[in-house]
PDB file of C-alpha atoms in Angstrom:
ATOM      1  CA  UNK A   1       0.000   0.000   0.000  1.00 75.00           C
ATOM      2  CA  UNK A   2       1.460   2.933  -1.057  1.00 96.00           C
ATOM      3  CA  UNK A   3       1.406   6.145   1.710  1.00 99.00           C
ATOM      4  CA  UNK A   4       1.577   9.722   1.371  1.00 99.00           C
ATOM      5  CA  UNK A   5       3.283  11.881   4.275  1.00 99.00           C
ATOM      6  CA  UNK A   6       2.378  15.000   5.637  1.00 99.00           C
ATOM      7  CA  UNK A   7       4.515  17.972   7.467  1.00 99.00           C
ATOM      8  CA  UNK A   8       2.760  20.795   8.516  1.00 98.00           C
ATOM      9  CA  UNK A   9       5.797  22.821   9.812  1.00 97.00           C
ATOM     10  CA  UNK A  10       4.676  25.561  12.315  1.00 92.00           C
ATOM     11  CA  UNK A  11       6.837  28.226  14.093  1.00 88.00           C
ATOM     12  CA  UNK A  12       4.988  26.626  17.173  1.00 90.00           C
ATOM     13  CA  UNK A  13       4.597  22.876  16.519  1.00 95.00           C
ATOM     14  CA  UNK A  14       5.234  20.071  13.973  1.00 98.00           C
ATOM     15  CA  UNK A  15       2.244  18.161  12.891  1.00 98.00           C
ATOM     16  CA  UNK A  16       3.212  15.089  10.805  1.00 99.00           C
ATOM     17  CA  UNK A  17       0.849  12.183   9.149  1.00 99.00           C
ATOM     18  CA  UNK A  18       0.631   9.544   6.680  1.00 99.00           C
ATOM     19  CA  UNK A  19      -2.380   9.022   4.558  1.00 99.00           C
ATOM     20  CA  UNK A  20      -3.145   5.904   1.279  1.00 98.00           C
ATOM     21  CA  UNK A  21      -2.406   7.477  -1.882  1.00 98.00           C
ATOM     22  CA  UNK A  22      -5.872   6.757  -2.945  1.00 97.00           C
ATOM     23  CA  UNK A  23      -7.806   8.406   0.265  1.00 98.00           C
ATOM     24  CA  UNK A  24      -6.008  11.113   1.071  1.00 98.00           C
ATOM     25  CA  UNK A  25      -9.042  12.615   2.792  1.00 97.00           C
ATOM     26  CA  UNK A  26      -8.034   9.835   5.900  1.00 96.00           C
ATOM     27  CA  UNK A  27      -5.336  10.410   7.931  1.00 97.00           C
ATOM     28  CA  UNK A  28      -3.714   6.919   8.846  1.00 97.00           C
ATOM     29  CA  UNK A  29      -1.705   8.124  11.733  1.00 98.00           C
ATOM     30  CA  UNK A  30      -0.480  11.534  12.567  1.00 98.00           C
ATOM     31  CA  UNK A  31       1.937  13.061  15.727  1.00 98.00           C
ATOM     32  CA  UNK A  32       2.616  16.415  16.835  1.00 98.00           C
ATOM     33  CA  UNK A  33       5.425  17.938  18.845  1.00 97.00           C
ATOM     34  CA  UNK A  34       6.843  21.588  19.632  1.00 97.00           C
ATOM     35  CA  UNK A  35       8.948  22.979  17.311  1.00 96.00           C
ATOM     36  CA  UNK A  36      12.523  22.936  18.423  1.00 97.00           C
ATOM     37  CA  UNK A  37      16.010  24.123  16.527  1.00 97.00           C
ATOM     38  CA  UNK A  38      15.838  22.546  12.656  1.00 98.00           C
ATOM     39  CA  UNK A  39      18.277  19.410  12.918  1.00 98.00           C
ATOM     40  CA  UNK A  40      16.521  18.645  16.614  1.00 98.00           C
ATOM     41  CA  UNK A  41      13.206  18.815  14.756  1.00 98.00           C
ATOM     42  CA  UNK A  42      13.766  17.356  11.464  1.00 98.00           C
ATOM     43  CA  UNK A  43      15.425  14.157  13.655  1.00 98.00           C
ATOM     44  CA  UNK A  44      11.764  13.768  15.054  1.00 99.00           C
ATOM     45  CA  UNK A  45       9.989  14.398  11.786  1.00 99.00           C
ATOM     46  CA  UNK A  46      12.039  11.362  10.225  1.00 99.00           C
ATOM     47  CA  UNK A  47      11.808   9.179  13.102  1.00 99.00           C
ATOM     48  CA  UNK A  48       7.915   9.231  12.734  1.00 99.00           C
ATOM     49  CA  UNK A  49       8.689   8.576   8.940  1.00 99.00           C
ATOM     50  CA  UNK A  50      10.870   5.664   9.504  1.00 98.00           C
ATOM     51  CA  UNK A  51       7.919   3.739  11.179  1.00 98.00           C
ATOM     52  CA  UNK A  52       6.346   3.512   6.910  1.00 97.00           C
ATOM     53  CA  UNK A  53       8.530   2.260   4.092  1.00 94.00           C
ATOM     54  CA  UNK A  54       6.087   2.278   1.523  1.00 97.00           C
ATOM     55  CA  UNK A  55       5.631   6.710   1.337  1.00 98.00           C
ATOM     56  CA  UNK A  56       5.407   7.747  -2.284  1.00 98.00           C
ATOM     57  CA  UNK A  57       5.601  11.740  -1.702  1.00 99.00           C
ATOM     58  CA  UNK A  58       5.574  14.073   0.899  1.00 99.00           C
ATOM     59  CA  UNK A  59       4.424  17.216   0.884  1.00 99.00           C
ATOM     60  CA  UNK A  60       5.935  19.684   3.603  1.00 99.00           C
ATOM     61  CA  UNK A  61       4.143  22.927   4.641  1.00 98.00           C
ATOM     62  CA  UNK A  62       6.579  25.192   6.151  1.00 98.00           C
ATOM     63  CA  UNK A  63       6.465  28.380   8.449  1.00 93.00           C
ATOM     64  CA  UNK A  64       8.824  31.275   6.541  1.00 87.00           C
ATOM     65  CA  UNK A  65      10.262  32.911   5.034  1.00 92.00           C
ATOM     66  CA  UNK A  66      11.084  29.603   2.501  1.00 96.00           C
ATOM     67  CA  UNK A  67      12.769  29.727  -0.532  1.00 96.00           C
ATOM     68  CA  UNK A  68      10.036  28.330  -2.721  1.00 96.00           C
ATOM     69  CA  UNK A  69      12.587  29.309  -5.998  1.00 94.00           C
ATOM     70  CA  UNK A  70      13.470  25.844  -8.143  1.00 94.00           C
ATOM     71  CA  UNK A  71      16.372  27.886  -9.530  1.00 93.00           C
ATOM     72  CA  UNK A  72      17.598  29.240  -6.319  1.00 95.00           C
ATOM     73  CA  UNK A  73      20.414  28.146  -4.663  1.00 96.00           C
ATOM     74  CA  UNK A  74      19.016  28.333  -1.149  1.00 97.00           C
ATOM     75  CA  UNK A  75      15.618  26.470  -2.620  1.00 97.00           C
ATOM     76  CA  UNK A  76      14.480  24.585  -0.160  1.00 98.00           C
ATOM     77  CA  UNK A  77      16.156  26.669   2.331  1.00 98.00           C
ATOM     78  CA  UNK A  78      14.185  28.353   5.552  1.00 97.00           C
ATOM     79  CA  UNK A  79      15.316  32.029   5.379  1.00 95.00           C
ATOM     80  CA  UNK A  80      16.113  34.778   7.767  1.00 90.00           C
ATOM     81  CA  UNK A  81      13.566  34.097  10.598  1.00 86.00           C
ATOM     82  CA  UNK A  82      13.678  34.835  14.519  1.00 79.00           C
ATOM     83  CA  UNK A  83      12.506  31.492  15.184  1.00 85.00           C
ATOM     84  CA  UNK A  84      16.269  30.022  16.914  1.00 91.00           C
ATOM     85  CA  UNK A  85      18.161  27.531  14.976  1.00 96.00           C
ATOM     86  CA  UNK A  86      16.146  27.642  11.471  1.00 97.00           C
ATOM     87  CA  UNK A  87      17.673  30.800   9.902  1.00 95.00           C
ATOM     88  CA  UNK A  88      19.449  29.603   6.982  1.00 97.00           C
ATOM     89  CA  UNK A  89      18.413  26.154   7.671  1.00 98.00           C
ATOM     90  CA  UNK A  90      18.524  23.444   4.766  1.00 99.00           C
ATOM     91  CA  UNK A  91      15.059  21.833   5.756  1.00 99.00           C
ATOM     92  CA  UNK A  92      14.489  19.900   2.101  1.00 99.00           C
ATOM     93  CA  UNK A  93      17.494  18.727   1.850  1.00 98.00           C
ATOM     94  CA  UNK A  94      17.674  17.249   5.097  1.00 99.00           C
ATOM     95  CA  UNK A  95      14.559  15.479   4.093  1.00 99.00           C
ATOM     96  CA  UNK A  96      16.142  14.425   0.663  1.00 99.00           C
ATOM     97  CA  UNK A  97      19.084  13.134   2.663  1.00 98.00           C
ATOM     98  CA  UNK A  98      16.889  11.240   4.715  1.00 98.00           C
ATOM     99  CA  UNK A  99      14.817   9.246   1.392  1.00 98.00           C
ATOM    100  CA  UNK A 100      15.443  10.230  -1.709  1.00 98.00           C
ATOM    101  CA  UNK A 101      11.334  10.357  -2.639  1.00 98.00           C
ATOM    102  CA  UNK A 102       9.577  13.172  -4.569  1.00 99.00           C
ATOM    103  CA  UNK A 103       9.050  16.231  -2.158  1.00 99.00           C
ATOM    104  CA  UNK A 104       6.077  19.259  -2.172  1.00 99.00           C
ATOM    105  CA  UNK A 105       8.167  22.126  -1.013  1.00 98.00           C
ATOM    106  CA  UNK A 106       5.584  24.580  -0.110  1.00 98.00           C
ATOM    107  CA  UNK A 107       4.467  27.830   2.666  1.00 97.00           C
ATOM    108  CA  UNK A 108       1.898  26.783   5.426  1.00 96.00           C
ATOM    109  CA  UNK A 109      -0.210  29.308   4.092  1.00 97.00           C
ATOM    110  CA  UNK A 110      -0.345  27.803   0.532  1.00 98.00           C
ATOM    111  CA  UNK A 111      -0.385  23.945   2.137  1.00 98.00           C
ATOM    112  CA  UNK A 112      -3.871  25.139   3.900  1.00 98.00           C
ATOM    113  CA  UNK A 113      -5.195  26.805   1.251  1.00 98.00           C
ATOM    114  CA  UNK A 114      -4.645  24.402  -1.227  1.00 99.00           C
ATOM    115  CA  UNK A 115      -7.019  22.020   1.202  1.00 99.00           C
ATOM    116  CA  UNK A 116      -9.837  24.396   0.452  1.00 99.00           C
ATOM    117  CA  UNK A 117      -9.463  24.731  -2.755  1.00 99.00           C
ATOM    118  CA  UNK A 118      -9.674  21.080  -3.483  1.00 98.00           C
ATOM    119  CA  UNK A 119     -12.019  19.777  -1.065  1.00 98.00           C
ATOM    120  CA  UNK A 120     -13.211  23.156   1.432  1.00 98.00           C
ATOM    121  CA  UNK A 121     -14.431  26.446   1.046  1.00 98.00           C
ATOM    122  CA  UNK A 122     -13.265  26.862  -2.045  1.00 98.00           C
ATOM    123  CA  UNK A 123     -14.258  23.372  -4.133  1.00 98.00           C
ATOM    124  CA  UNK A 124     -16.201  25.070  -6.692  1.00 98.00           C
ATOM    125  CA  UNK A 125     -13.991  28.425  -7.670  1.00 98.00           C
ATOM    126  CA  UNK A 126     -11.118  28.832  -9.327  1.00 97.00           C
ATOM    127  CA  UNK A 127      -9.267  31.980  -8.052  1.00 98.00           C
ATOM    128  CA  UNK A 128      -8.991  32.225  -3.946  1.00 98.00           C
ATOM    129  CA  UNK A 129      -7.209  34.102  -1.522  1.00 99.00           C
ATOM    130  CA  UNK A 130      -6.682  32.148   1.679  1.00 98.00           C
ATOM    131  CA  UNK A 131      -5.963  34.721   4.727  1.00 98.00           C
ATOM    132  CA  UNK A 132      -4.627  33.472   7.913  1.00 97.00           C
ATOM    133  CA  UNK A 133      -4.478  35.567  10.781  1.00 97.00           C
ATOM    134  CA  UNK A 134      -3.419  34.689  14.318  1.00 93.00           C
ATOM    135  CA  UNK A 135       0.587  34.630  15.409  1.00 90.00           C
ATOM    136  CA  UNK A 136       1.486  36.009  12.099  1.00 92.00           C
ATOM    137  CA  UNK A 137      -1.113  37.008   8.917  1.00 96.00           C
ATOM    138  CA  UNK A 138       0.001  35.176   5.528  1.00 95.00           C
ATOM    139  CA  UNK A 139      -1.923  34.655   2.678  1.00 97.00           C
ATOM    140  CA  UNK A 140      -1.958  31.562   0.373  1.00 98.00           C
ATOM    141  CA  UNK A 141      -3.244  32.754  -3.498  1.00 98.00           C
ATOM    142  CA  UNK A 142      -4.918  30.335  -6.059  1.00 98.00           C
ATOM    143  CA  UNK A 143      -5.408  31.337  -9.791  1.00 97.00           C
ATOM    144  CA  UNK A 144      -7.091  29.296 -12.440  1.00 96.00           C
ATOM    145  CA  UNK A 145      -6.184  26.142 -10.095  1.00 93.00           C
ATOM    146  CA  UNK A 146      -2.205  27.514  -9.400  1.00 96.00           C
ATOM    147  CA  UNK A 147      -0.709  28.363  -6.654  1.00 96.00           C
ATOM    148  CA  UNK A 148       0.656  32.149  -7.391  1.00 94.00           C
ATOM    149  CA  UNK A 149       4.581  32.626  -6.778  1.00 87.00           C
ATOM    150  CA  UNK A 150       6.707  34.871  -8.176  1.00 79.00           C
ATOM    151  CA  UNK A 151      10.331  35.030  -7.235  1.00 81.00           C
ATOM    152  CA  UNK A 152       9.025  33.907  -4.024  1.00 82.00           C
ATOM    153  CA  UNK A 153       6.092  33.333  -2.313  1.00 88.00           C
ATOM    154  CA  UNK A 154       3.712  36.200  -1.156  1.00 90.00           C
ATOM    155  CA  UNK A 155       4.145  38.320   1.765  1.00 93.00           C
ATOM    156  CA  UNK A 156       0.299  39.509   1.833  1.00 96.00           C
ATOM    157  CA  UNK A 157       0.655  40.304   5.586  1.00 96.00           C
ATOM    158  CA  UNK A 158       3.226  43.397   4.678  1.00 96.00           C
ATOM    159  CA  UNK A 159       1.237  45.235   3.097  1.00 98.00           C
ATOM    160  CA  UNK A 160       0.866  48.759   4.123  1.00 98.00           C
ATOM    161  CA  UNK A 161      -2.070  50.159   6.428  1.00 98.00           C
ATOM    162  CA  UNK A 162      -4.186  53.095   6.980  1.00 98.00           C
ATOM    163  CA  UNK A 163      -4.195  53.492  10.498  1.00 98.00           C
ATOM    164  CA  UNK A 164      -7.719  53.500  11.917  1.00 99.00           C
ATOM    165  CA  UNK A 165      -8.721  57.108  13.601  1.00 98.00           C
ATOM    166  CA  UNK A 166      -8.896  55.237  17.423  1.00 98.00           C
ATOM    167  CA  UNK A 167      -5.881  53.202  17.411  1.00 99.00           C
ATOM    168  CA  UNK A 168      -2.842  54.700  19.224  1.00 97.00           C
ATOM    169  CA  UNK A 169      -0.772  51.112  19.137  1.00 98.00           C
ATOM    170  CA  UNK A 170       2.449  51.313  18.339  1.00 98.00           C
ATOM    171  CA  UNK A 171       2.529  48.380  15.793  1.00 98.00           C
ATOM    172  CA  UNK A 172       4.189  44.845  16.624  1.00 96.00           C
ATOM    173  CA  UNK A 173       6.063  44.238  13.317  1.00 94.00           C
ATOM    174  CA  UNK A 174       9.692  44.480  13.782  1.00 91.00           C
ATOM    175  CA  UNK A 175      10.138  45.423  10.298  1.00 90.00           C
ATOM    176  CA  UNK A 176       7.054  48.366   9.620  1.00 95.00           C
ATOM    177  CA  UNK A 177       5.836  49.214  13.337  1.00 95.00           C
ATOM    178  CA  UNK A 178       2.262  50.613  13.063  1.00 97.00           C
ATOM    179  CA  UNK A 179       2.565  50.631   8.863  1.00 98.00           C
ATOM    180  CA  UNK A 180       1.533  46.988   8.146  1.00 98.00           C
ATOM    181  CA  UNK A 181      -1.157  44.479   8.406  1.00 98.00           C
ATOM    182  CA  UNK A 182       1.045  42.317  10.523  1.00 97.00           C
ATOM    183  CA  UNK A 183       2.269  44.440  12.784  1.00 97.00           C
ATOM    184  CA  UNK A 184      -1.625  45.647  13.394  1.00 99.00           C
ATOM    185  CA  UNK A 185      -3.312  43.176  13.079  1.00 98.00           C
ATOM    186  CA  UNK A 186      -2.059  39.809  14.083  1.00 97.00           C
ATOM    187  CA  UNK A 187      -3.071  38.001  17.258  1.00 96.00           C
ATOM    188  CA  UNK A 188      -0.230  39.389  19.341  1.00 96.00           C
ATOM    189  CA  UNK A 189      -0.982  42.926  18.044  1.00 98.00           C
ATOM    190  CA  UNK A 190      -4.438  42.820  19.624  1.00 98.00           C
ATOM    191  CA  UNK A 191      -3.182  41.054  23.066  1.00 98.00           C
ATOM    192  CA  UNK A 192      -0.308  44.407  23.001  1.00 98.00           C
ATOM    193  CA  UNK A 193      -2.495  47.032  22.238  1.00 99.00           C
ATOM    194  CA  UNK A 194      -5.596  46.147  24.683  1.00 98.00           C
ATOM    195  CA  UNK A 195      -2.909  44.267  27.469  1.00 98.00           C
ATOM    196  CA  UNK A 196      -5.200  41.606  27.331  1.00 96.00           C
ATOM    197  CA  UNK A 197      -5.874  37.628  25.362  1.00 93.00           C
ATOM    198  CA  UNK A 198      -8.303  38.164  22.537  1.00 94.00           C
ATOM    199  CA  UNK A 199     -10.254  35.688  23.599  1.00 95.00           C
ATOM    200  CA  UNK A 200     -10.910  37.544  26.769  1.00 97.00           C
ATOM    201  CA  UNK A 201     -11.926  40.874  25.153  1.00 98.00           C
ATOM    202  CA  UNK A 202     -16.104  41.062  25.000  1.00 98.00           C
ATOM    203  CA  UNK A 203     -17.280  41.209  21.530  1.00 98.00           C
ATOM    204  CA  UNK A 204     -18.818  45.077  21.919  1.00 98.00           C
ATOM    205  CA  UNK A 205     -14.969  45.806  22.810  1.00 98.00           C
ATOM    206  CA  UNK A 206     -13.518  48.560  20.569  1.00 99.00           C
ATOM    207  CA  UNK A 207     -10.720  45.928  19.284  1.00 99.00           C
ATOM    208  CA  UNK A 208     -12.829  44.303  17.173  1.00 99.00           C
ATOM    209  CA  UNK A 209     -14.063  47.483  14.858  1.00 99.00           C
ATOM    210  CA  UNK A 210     -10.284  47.989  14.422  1.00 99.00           C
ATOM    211  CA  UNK A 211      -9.708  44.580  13.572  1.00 99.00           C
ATOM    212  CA  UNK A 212     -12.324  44.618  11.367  1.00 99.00           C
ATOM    213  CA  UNK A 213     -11.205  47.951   9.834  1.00 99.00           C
ATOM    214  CA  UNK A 214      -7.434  46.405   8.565  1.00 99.00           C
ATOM    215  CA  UNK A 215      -8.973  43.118   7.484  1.00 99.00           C
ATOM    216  CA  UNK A 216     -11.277  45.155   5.502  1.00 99.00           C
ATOM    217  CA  UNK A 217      -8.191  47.076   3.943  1.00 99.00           C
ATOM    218  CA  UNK A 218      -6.019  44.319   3.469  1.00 99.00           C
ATOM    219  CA  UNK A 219      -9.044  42.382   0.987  1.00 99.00           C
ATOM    220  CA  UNK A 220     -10.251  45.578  -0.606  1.00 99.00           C
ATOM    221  CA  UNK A 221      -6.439  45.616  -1.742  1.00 99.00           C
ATOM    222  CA  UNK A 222      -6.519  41.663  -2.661  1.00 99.00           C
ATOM    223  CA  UNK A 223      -9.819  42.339  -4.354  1.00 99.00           C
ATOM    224  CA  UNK A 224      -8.607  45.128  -6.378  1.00 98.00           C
ATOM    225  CA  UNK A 225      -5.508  43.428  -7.494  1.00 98.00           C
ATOM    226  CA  UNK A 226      -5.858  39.595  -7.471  1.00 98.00           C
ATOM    227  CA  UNK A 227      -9.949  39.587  -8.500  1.00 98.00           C
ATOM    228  CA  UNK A 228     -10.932  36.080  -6.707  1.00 98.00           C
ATOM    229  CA  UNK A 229     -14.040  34.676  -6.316  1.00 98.00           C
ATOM    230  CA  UNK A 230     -13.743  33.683  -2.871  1.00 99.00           C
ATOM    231  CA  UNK A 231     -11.645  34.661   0.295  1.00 99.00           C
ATOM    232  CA  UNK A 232     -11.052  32.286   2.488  1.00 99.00           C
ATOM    233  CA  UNK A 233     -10.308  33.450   6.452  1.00 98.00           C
ATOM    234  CA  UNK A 234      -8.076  30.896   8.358  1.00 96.00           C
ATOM    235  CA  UNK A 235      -6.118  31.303  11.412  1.00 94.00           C
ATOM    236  CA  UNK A 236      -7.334  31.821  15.468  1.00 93.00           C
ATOM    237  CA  UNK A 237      -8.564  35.548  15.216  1.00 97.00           C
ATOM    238  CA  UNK A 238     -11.301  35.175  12.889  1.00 96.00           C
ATOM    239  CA  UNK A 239     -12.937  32.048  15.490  1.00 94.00           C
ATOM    240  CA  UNK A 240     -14.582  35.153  17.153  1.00 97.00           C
ATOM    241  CA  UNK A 241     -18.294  35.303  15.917  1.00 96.00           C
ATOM    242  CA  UNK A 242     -18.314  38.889  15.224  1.00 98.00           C
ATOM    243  CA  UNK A 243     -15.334  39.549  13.338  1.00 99.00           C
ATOM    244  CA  UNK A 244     -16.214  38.116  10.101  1.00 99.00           C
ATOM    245  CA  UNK A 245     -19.617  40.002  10.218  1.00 99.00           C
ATOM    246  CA  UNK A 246     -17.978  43.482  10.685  1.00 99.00           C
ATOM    247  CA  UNK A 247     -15.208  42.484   8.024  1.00 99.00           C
ATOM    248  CA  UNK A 248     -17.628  42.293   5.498  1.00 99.00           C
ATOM    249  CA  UNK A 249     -20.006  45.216   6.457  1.00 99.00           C
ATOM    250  CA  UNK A 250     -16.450  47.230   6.459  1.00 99.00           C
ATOM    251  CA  UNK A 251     -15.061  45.780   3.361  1.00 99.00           C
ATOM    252  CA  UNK A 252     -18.689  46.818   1.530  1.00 99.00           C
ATOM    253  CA  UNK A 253     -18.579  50.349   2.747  1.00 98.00           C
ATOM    254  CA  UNK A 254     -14.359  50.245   1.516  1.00 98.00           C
ATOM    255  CA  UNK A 255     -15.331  49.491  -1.496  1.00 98.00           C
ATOM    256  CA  UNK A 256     -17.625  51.388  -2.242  1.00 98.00           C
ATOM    257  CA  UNK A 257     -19.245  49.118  -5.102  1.00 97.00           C
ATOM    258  CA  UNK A 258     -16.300  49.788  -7.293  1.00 98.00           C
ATOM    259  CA  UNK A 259     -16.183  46.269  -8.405  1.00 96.00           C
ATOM    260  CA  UNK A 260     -18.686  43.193  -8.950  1.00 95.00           C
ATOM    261  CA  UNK A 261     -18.374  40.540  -6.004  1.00 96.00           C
ATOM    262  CA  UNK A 262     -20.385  37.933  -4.930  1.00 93.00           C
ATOM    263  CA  UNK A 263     -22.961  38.066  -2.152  1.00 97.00           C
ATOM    264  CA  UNK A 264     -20.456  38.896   0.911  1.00 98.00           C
ATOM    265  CA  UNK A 265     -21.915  36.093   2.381  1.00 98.00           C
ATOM    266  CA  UNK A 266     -19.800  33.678  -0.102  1.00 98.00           C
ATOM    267  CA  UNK A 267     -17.189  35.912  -0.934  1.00 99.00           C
ATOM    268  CA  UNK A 268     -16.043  36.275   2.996  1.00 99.00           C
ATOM    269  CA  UNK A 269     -15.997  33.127   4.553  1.00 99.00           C
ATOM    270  CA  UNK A 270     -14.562  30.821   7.233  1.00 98.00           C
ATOM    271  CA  UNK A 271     -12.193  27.934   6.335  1.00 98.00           C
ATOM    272  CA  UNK A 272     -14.205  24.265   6.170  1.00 98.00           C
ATOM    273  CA  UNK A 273     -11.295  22.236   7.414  1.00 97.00           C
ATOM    274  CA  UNK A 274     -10.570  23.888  10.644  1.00 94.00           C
ATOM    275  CA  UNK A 275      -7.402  22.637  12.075  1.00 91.00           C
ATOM    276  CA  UNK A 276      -6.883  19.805   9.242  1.00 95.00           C
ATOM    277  CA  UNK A 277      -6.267  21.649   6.655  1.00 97.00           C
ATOM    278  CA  UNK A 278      -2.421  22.136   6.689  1.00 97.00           C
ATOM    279  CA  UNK A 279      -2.056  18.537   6.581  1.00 98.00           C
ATOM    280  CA  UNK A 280      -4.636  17.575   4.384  1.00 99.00           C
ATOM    281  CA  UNK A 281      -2.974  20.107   1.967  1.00 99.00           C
ATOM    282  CA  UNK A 282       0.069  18.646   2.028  1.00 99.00           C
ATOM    283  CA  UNK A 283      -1.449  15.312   1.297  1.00 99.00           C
ATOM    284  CA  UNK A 284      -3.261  17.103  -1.417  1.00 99.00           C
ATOM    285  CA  UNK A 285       0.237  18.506  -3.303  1.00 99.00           C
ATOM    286  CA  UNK A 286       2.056  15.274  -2.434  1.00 99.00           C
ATOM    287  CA  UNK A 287       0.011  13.196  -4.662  1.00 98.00           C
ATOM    288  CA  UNK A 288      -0.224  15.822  -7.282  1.00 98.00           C
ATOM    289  CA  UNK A 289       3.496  14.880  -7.669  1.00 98.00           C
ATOM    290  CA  UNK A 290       2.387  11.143  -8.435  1.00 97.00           C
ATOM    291  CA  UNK A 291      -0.228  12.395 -11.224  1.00 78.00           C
TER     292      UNK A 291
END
């Protein structure tokens, strides 16, 4: 029985899993642990690995930057990235040292969105924008049934902000401050400004028509530029109710019925596979390696 094998790399933990070739919709096993330094990691990844002879392809999911370049030198490489002992890191090629098999070398953004595209949210459009938003904001973009790269992947959580009128936080990207969706609009942004969880923050809280305000921005822009039929909101911050709600009632009012969308209702919407759709994205681009 031929397998497939998962790795949805996080900054925060591993999640690895095996799945047949021919129902990759059922995970056969799957482990997760924290994420350590890269060769401490990568030693646990394989020993998982080692338990199934018979893996075809693997697709791997990875927190970034990545180097996502086939012509690059450093492809495969993890990039300059605060998380200790990755910078610079060789992650596919340790796995190609470990079995020489075919390898999806992908961002955990475009891993989960893939899942949605094939089998979620997304199953019956073509062009989607998968937004996650919680430790970091990333974006994962499908045209025509591709997954959009240029010289590198995306960096749709960079882009630059119109600060709402009440916010007086400073901004928690390194990089842009207060300038950037990131840095005002990621989970940790919203526990810095308001000294407090999101979770704990009621929903008539004054966070949450700020939130909505930059999400609003940030898909007028991917609207504008990328045209998709569907965006697809992944990630912990949007699990609060009310969000998604004001997003939309924001986004319609940014707009300002410039350009022909769908009924909000299906143009904004929550990712299907919760929680399983990193891996079952990686599943998803392993086999398309076997096609």
């Amino acid at each position: 029985m031929s397998l497939l094998g998962a790795i949805e790399a996080g900054g925060t933990k591993f999640v690895v899993a095996v799945a047949n070739v021919d129902d990759p919709d059922t995970v056969i096993a799957r482990e997760s642990f924290p994420t350590l330094d890269g060769p401490t990691t990568i030693k646990q990844v394989t020993a998982f690995f080692d338990q199934y002879q018979d893996i075809a392809a693997i697709g791997i999911a990875a927190f970034g930057p990545i180097d996502i370049n086939p012509q690059s030198r450093t492809y495969g490489y993890v990039l300059d990235t605060p998380k200790r002992g990755w910078s610079g890191y060789n992650f596919l090629g340790a796995m190609q040292a470990w079995r020489d098999i075919p390898y999806y070398w992908t961002t955990d953004v475009n891993g989960a969105g893939w899942s949605e595209y094939v089998s979620g949210a997304a199953k019956d459009v073509e062009n989607v924008v998968y937004l996650t938003v919680g430790t970091g904001v990333g974006a994962g973009i499908i045209q025509h049934g591709h997954l959009l790269s240029g010289n590198s992947h995306p960096e749709a959580g960079h882009i630059m902000m119109r600060k709402h009128p009440k916010d007086k936080y400073v901004g928690h990207c390194p990089f842009h401050g207060d300038t950037c969706l990131e840095g005002l609009a990621s989970g940790p942004a919203i526990e810095e400004r308001w000294q407090e969880s999101a979770k704990s923050l009621p929903d008539d809280h004054l966070a949450w028509e700020i939130e909505a305000d930059y999400l609003a921005q940030a898909l007028v822009t991917y609207t504008t530029i990328l045209r998709p039929d569907r965006i697809i909101f992944g990630g912990g911050v949007p699990h609060r109710s009310i969000l998604l709600p004001m997003v939309r009632e924001s986004f319609a009012r940014q707009l300002a019925d410039y350009l022909p969308v769908d009924d909000l209702e299906h143009y904004i919407v929550h990712v299907e596979h919760g929680d399983n759709a990193g891996v079952l994205g990686c599943f998803y681009l392993a086999k398309s390696l076997l096609n």
